[in-house]
Structures are given as C-alpha cells and as structure tokens.
Coordinates of C-alpha atoms and ligand atoms in Angstrom, one line a residue:
X1 CA -28.4 55.1 4.3
X2 CA -29.7 54.4 8.0
X3 CA -32.4 52.0 8.7
X4 CA -34.8 54.8 8.7
X5 CA -34.8 55.2 4.8
X6 CA -35.6 52.9 1.9
X7 CA -32.4 50.9 0.8
X8 CA -31.8 53.4 -2.6
X9 CA -33.2 56.8 -1.8
X10 CA -33.8 59.5 1.2
X11 CA -37.3 58.7 1.4
X12 CA -38.4 57.5 4.6
X13 CA -39.3 54.0 4.6
X14 CA -43.0 53.0 5.0
X15 CA -43.6 53.2 8.6
X16 CA -46.3 50.6 8.6
X17 CA -44.0 48.0 7.2
X18 CA -41.4 48.4 9.9
X19 CA -44.2 48.1 12.4
X20 CA -45.1 44.9 10.7
X21 CA -41.6 44.1 10.5
X22 CA -40.6 44.6 13.8
X23 CA -43.8 42.6 15.3
X24 CA -43.1 39.9 12.9
X25 CA -39.6 39.8 14.3
X26 CA -40.3 40.1 17.8
X27 CA -40.1 36.6 18.3
X28 CA -37.2 35.3 17.0
X29 CA -35.3 38.7 17.8
X30 CA -35.9 37.5 21.4
X31 CA -34.7 33.7 20.9
X32 CA -31.7 35.1 18.9
X33 CA -31.0 37.5 21.7
X34 CA -31.0 34.2 24.0
X35 CA -28.9 32.5 21.6
X36 CA -26.4 35.6 21.6
X37 CA -25.8 36.0 25.0
X38 CA -24.4 32.4 25.1
X39 CA -21.6 33.5 22.5
X40 CA -21.6 37.0 23.8
X41 CA -21.4 38.2 20.1
X42 CA -23.0 41.6 19.4
X43 CA -25.5 41.8 16.1
X44 CA -23.3 44.1 13.6
X45 CA -24.5 47.0 12.8
X46 CA -23.8 49.6 9.7
X47 CA -24.9 50.7 6.8
X48 CA -27.5 47.3 6.0
X49 CA -28.7 47.4 9.4
X50 CA -32.9 46.2 9.0
X51 CA -31.6 45.1 5.6
X52 CA -32.0 41.4 3.8
X53 CA -29.5 39.8 1.0
X54 CA -30.1 37.0 -0.6
X55 CA -27.0 35.1 -2.4
X56 CA -27.4 32.8 -4.5
X57 CA -24.3 30.6 -4.4
X58 CA -23.9 31.7 -0.9
X59 CA -21.9 27.8 0.1
X60 CA -18.3 29.6 -1.0
X61 CA -16.2 31.3 -2.9
X62 CA -17.3 35.2 -4.0
X63 CA -21.0 35.0 -2.6
X64 CA -19.9 33.7 0.5
X65 CA -17.2 36.7 1.2
X66 CA -20.0 38.8 -0.8
X67 CA -22.6 37.3 2.1
X68 CA -20.0 38.2 5.1
X69 CA -19.6 41.7 4.0
X70 CA -22.9 42.4 4.0
X71 CA -23.4 40.7 7.5
X72 CA -20.4 42.9 8.8
X73 CA -22.6 45.6 7.2
X74 CA -26.0 44.8 9.6
X75 CA -27.9 42.5 6.9
X76 CA -30.0 39.9 7.6
X77 CA -28.3 37.0 5.2
X78 CA -30.3 34.0 3.0
X79 CA -27.5 31.8 1.3
X80 CA -29.5 29.7 -1.7
X81 CA -27.3 26.9 -3.0
X82 CA -27.5 23.7 -4.7
X83 CA -25.0 22.3 -2.2
X84 CA -24.6 19.0 -4.7
X85 CA -20.7 18.5 -5.2
X86 CA -21.3 16.0 -8.3
X87 CA -23.1 18.6 -10.7
X88 CA -24.0 16.8 -14.3
X89 CA -21.8 18.5 -17.3
X90 CA -19.5 20.5 -14.5
X91 CA -15.8 19.0 -14.0
X92 CA -14.8 20.6 -10.9
X93 CA -16.9 19.6 -7.6
X94 CA -19.6 22.1 -6.1
X95 CA -20.0 22.2 -2.3
X96 CA -21.5 20.0 -0.3
X97 CA -24.8 20.8 2.1
X98 CA -22.1 20.4 5.1
X99 CA -20.1 23.3 3.2
X100 CA -23.9 25.4 3.2
X101 CA -23.9 25.0 7.1
X102 CA -20.4 25.9 7.7
X103 CA -21.1 28.9 5.6
X104 CA -23.9 29.7 7.3
X105 CA -22.3 29.0 10.6
X106 CA -19.3 31.8 9.8
X107 CA -22.1 34.5 9.3
X108 CA -23.4 33.6 12.7
X109 CA -20.2 33.9 14.2
X110 CA -20.7 37.8 12.8
X111 CA -23.6 37.7 14.6
X112 CA -25.5 38.1 12.0
X113 CA -29.0 36.7 11.0
X114 CA -28.4 33.6 8.4
X115 CA -30.8 31.2 6.7
X116 CA -29.6 28.5 4.2
X117 CA -32.1 27.3 1.0
X118 CA -31.2 24.4 -1.0
X119 CA -31.6 24.9 -4.2
X120 CA -31.2 25.1 -8.1
X121 CA -31.3 28.4 -9.8
X122 CA -33.2 26.4 -12.9
X123 CA -35.4 26.1 -10.8
X124 CA -37.8 29.4 -10.7
X125 CA -39.7 27.8 -8.0
X126 CA -37.2 27.2 -5.5
X127 CA -36.1 30.4 -5.8
X128 CA -40.1 31.9 -5.0
X129 CA -40.1 29.4 -2.3
X130 CA -36.7 30.3 -0.8
X131 CA -37.7 34.2 -1.2
X132 CA -41.3 33.5 0.3
X133 CA -39.3 31.5 3.3
X134 CA -37.2 34.8 4.0
X135 CA -39.9 37.3 3.7
X136 CA -41.9 35.4 6.5
X137 CA -38.9 35.1 8.3
X138 CA -37.1 38.9 8.1
X139 CA -40.1 40.9 6.8
X140 CA -38.3 41.7 3.3
X141 CA -35.9 41.1 0.6
X142 CA -33.6 44.0 -0.5
X143 CA -30.8 43.0 -1.6
X144 CA -30.4 40.3 -4.6
X145 CA -26.8 39.4 -5.5
X146 CA -27.4 36.5 -8.6
X147 CA -24.1 34.6 -8.1
X148 CA -24.7 31.2 -8.7
X149 CA -22.8 30.1 -11.9
X150 CA -20.6 27.3 -13.4
X151 CA -17.6 27.0 -15.4
X152 CA -16.2 25.4 -18.6
X153 CA -12.6 25.9 -19.4
X154 CA -11.8 24.0 -23.2
X155 CA -12.0 24.9 -26.9
X156 CA -15.6 25.3 -28.3
X157 CA -15.3 22.3 -30.4
X158 CA -15.0 20.5 -27.2
X159 CA -18.2 21.7 -25.5
X160 CA -20.7 18.6 -25.2
X161 CA -24.6 19.7 -25.7
X162 CA -25.0 18.9 -21.7
X163 CA -22.2 21.4 -20.6
X164 CA -23.6 24.0 -22.9
X165 CA -26.9 23.6 -21.7
X166 CA -25.8 23.1 -18.2
X167 CA -24.0 26.4 -18.3
X168 CA -26.7 28.5 -20.2
X169 CA -29.4 27.2 -17.7
X170 CA -27.3 28.1 -14.6
X171 CA -25.3 31.0 -16.0
X172 CA -28.0 32.7 -17.8
X173 CA -31.2 31.4 -16.9
X174 CA -30.7 31.1 -13.4
X175 CA -29.7 35.1 -13.2
X176 CA -32.8 35.2 -15.0
X177 CA -35.2 33.5 -12.7
X178 CA -33.4 35.5 -9.8
X179 CA -34.4 38.3 -11.4
X180 CA -38.3 37.2 -11.8
X181 CA -38.5 35.8 -8.4
X182 CA -36.7 38.9 -6.8
X183 CA -38.8 41.5 -8.5
X184 CA -42.4 41.3 -6.5
X185 CA -40.4 41.2 -3.3
X186 CA -38.0 43.9 -4.0
X187 CA -41.1 46.1 -5.5
X188 CA -43.0 45.5 -2.5
X189 CA -39.9 47.0 0.1
X190 CA -40.2 50.0 -1.9
X191 CA -37.1 49.3 -4.4
X192 CA -33.9 47.3 -3.8
X193 CA -30.4 46.1 -5.8
X194 CA -30.1 43.3 -8.1
X195 CA -25.8 42.6 -8.5
X196 CA -25.4 40.5 -10.9
X197 CA -21.6 38.5 -11.1
X198 CA -20.6 38.6 -14.5
X199 CA -16.7 38.2 -15.6
X200 CA -14.2 40.1 -17.2
X201 CA -14.4 37.7 -19.8
X202 CA -17.5 39.2 -20.6
X203 CA -15.3 41.9 -22.3
X204 CA -13.7 40.0 -24.7
X205 CA -13.5 36.4 -26.5
X206 CA -10.9 34.0 -25.8
X207 CA -9.7 30.6 -27.0
X208 CA -10.2 28.3 -23.6
X209 CA -13.5 30.6 -22.4
X210 CA -15.4 31.0 -25.2
X211 CA -18.4 28.9 -24.3
X212 CA -18.0 30.1 -21.1
X213 CA -17.6 33.7 -21.5
X214 CA -20.5 33.7 -23.9
X215 CA -23.0 33.6 -20.5
X216 CA -21.2 36.2 -19.1
X217 CA -22.2 38.9 -22.5
X218 CA -25.5 37.5 -22.0
X219 CA -25.5 38.5 -18.3
X220 CA -24.0 42.4 -19.0
X221 CA -27.0 42.8 -21.6
X222 CA -29.5 40.7 -19.4
X223 CA -28.9 43.4 -16.8
X224 CA -29.0 46.1 -18.6
X225 CA -32.3 45.6 -19.7
X226 CA -33.4 44.6 -16.2
X227 CA -32.2 48.0 -15.1
X228 CA -34.8 49.3 -17.6
X229 CA -37.5 47.0 -17.1
X230 CA -37.5 48.0 -13.2
X231 CA -35.7 51.6 -13.0
X232 CA -39.2 52.9 -12.1
X233 CA -40.1 50.5 -9.2
X234 CA -36.7 51.7 -7.7
X235 CA -34.7 48.7 -8.3
X236 CA -31.3 49.3 -9.4
X237 CA -29.5 46.4 -11.5
X238 CA -25.5 46.6 -11.6
X239 CA -22.6 43.7 -12.7
X240 CA -19.9 43.1 -11.1
X241 CA -17.4 41.8 -14.1
X242 CA -14.0 39.9 -12.2
X243 CA -10.7 38.9 -13.2
X244 CA -9.6 35.9 -11.8
X245 CA -11.0 35.2 -8.4
X246 CA -9.3 32.3 -6.2
X247 CA -12.2 30.3 -5.4
X248 CA -12.8 26.4 -6.3
X249 CA -14.6 27.3 -9.8
X250 CA -11.0 28.6 -10.7
X251 CA -8.6 26.6 -8.5
X252 CA -9.1 23.2 -9.8
X253 CA -7.2 20.7 -11.7
X254 CA -9.7 21.1 -15.4
X255 CA -9.3 24.8 -15.4
X256 CA -5.5 25.1 -14.3
X257 CA -4.6 22.4 -17.0
X258 CA -6.4 24.4 -20.1
X259 CA -5.1 27.8 -18.7
X260 CA -1.0 26.7 -18.6
X261 CA -1.2 24.0 -20.9
X262 CA 2.1 21.5 -20.9
X263 CA 2.9 22.3 -17.5
X264 CA 3.0 19.1 -15.2
X265 CA 1.4 20.2 -12.4
X266 CA -0.4 23.7 -13.3
X267 CA -0.9 26.1 -9.5
X268 CA -3.4 29.0 -9.4
X269 CA -0.3 31.2 -8.0
X270 CA 1.7 30.0 -11.2
X271 CA -1.5 30.7 -13.5
X272 CA -2.2 34.2 -11.5
X273 CA 1.4 34.9 -11.8
X274 CA 1.0 34.3 -16.0
X275 CA -1.3 36.8 -15.8
X276 CA 0.3 39.7 -14.2
X277 CA 2.8 39.7 -16.4
X278 CA 0.4 40.9 -18.8
X279 CA -1.6 43.3 -16.5
X280 CA -0.7 47.1 -15.7
X281 CA -0.5 46.7 -12.4
X282 CA 1.3 43.0 -11.9
X283 CA -1.3 41.9 -10.3
X284 CA -2.9 38.1 -12.1
X285 CA -5.9 37.5 -9.5
X286 CA -8.6 38.8 -6.8
X287 CA -9.5 37.5 -3.7
X288 CA -13.0 36.8 -2.8
X289 CA -12.7 39.4 -0.9
X290 CA -12.1 41.8 -3.0
X291 CA -15.1 41.5 -5.4
X292 CA -17.2 41.5 -2.3
X293 CA -16.1 45.2 -1.7
X294 CA -17.3 45.8 -5.7
X295 CA -20.7 44.1 -4.4
X296 CA -21.1 46.2 -1.4
X297 CA -20.6 49.3 -3.6
X298 CA -23.7 48.6 -5.3
X299 CA -25.7 47.9 -2.2
X300 CA -24.4 51.5 -1.0
X301 CA -26.1 55.3 -0.7
X302 CA -23.4 55.9 -2.7
X303 CA -25.1 54.1 -6.1
X304 CA -28.7 55.2 -5.2
X305 CA -29.2 56.4 -8.9
X306 CA -26.5 54.3 -10.6
X307 CA -28.0 51.3 -13.0
X308 CA -27.1 49.4 -15.9
X309 CA -23.7 49.7 -15.3
X310 CA -20.8 47.2 -15.2
X311 CA -18.0 47.5 -12.8
X312 CA -15.0 45.6 -13.9
X313 CA -13.1 44.6 -11.0
X314 CA -10.1 43.3 -13.0
X315 CA -6.0 44.3 -12.2
X316 CA -6.2 46.6 -15.2
X317 CA -7.6 43.7 -17.7
X318 CA -10.2 46.3 -19.1
X319 CA -7.4 49.1 -19.8
X320 CA -6.3 46.8 -22.6
X321 CA -9.3 45.7 -23.8
X322 CA -12.2 48.0 -24.4
X323 CA -13.1 51.2 -24.1
Ligands
NAD401 N1 -13.4 32.4 -9.6 C1 -13.3 33.4 -10.7 O1 -12.1 33.3 -11.5 C2 -14.5 33.7 -11.7 C3 -14.0 35.3 -12.1 C4 -15.2 35.6 -12.7 C5 -16.5 35.3 -12.2 N2 -16.8 34.9 -11.8 C6 -18.1 34.2 -11.6 O2 -18.8 34.4 -10.4 C7 -19.5 33.9 -9.9 C8 -19.5 33.0 -8.5 O3 -18.3 32.1 -8.8 P1 -17.1 31.2 -7.7 O4 -15.8 31.9 -8.0 O5 -17.4 32.1 -6.1 O6 -17.5 29.7 -7.6 P2 -17.6 28.4 -6.5 O7 -17.6 27.5 -7.7 O8 -16.9 29.1 -5.6 O9 -18.8 28.7 -6.2 C9 -20.5 29.2 -6.7 C10 -21.5 28.4 -6.0 O10 -22.7 28.2 -7.0 C11 -22.9 27.4 -6.6 N3 -23.8 27.0 -8.0 C12 -23.8 26.4 -9.0 N4 -25.2 26.0 -9.5 C13 -26.0 25.9 -8.9 C14 -27.4 26.7 -9.0 N5 -27.9 25.2 -10.1 N6 -28.3 26.4 -8.2 C15 -27.9 27.2 -6.7 N7 -26.4 27.1 -6.9 C16 -25.6 26.8 -7.9 C17 -22.2 26.9 -6.3 O11 -22.7 25.3 -5.7 C18 -21.1 27.3 -5.2 O12 -21.6 27.2 -4.1 C19 -19.8 32.9 -10.8 O13 -21.1 33.2 -11.8 C20 -18.7 32.6 -11.7 O14 -19.0 32.7 -13.1 C21 -16.0 33.3 -11.1

C-alpha cells in the first residue's frame, strides 16, 4: 500500500481530500521539520505513511506497543487514555498523566507525529472530541485500535456490582462508543480499519476470569456485527485475541495472586512458566510487541478484504479449546 491508495483498497485516494490534507498540514509540517532538525530524527515512512491511527488505552501496554509499531510504519498517532492511576472498582494502578506524556515522547522519538487526549472511553463525547481534534490536526482518522480495557480476577460470586458495571462500561460500552465515534471519520476517509483487542478468554470459560472473560466474548460478537454494519463503507472490523501478555494489567498482585493461589509471592514469570506447561509450544505469555505485530496485520494491505475475523494470538492455547 502506498499513500496514493486508500487504506484497504487499490482505488486511488480522493485527490481533493489529499490536497486539502496537504494544505492543512503545511504549517504544522513546517514546524515539525524545524523541531526535527534539532534532534535529527527523520520521519519514518512505510505502509502507513499519510495515515492516522487512533488508539484507546495508548498510554502503556498493548496500546502503546501497537502505537509504536504503527508509528514505525509511518502513521500519525493519537493516544487516547484516561491516564488516572486510581479508577474506582479497579484493583490495580492505571497510568498517570505523566505516563501518557512519556508515551507521547516515545512515539515522537521515532520521528512520528503524536497527539494525546486525556479522556474516558465510557464517554462518547470524549471520544468524539478527540477524533475531531485528530482530524483537525492530521486531516483524517484511518485506523482505530479499540484497546482500552480493565481487568478483574476472582470468583464470579466475589465480583461487586461496581466491578461488574465498570468492566462492562469500559470493555464493552467503551468499544461500542469508540466505534460510534470513529465510523463517520472512517467513512469520510473512504474506509479504514477498526481493530478490537479481545482475549483468549473469549474462547472458553474460566474459573477466575469468568466475569472479565464474558466482556471479551461480547467484544468478539460486537466486532462481527460491526463488520456487517460497516462493510459497505469499506471499514474492516477485526479482532486480535491475545493470551497472557506482560503488562501491568496482568503483572499485578491481585491477578497473579488469583492465578497462583497458595504461592507466597507469585511473579509474572512463575505464572507464565505454569501456563507454559500446558501449551503446545511451551510458551506461557506474550510480550506486548508480539501482540502489536498481529495488530499490524489488520492494518496491512494483506487484510484489505478481511472483516469479522478473530485472530488468536495465544501460544497455541486455541488449539486445545476451539475448533
Ligand atoms: N495483559 C493481558 O494479559 C491481556 C490479555 C488479553 C487481552 N488484554 C486486553 O488488552 C487490552 C490492553 O490491555 P493491557 O494489557 O495493555 O493493559 P494496561 O492496563 O497496561 O493498559 C490499558 C490502558 O487502558 C487505559 N484505560 C483503562 N480504562 C480506560 C478508560 N475508561 N478510558 C480510557 N482509557 C482507559 C489505561 O489507562 C491503560 O493505559 C485490554 O482491553 C485488555 O483487556 C490484555
């Protein structure tokens, strides 16, 4: 794919739109060139050059790793994140505003343009405002990664009403609102990609992730419906479903304690080693960069005609749980 073609077709992009984009970017680009001259970092070019990627939950973890991969491929990046360490009904620490700023610096260090927006995916208005700002600055939104999520580990009986509501409002309602906010802009761009991060837990029942896992089953179902709803708009909607990933979402005392009950001080690596014993390839976790590679697959020309798919990235776990 080159910047002269729409994101997921071989059709030439609308030249009037690109001319308008060029004009809108002129002043910004000049300022950027000046800024870049100072640190001698060339803008990356690649398959996503000229595209803009909007990433929810981009301050760290899978979202940030995916943003870095898209930046290396030439995309402009928008990091949307709540960036609020203590979220009610969430038992582990979320990133801070400083973490979001550090994430932006990491993207800019790659030579890419990056804007941040501190907002809550539970708010449609927040996401609409962020998308509008993204279009004002970059001219379009072409790729959307619905990724912001929260976790809960524990028996079904132990989940409080607040925990259940928060899980569903963020993990399910948030993804639906991301879709609602994004579709008008993706349509305006002539099509695009929405990639939803689900989970390997959306393939099977689980005794300690029953409540959380059910939100991810909902994501798989919703993504398939979005694929049907927006296929004629040339918007491809696909899911990446990872197994355990080394991020603070999983690497925290509340989750590790549930996954290794009885262990004095369970570590992420010990949990991974335990899982690895039961997987076909002897691997028990992924690094966020590996998940990002699968996200990149769904941004690529190779997947221009794929929609409604769920890609398991689960070190072989899916081989033992689904057809
Ligand atoms: N880490 C894993 O083992 C794993 C496995 C499978 C799927 N997932 C899924 O991957 C996605 C990313 O998880 P991660 O592991 O990178 O976790 P993480 O906690 O490292 O990152 C999640 C990001 O989402 C943001 N966020 C949370 N609630 C938000 C809200 N209401 N509005 C805006 N931003 C919000 C957080 O601030 C954080 O930056 C989640 O949807 C998660 O369910 C994670």
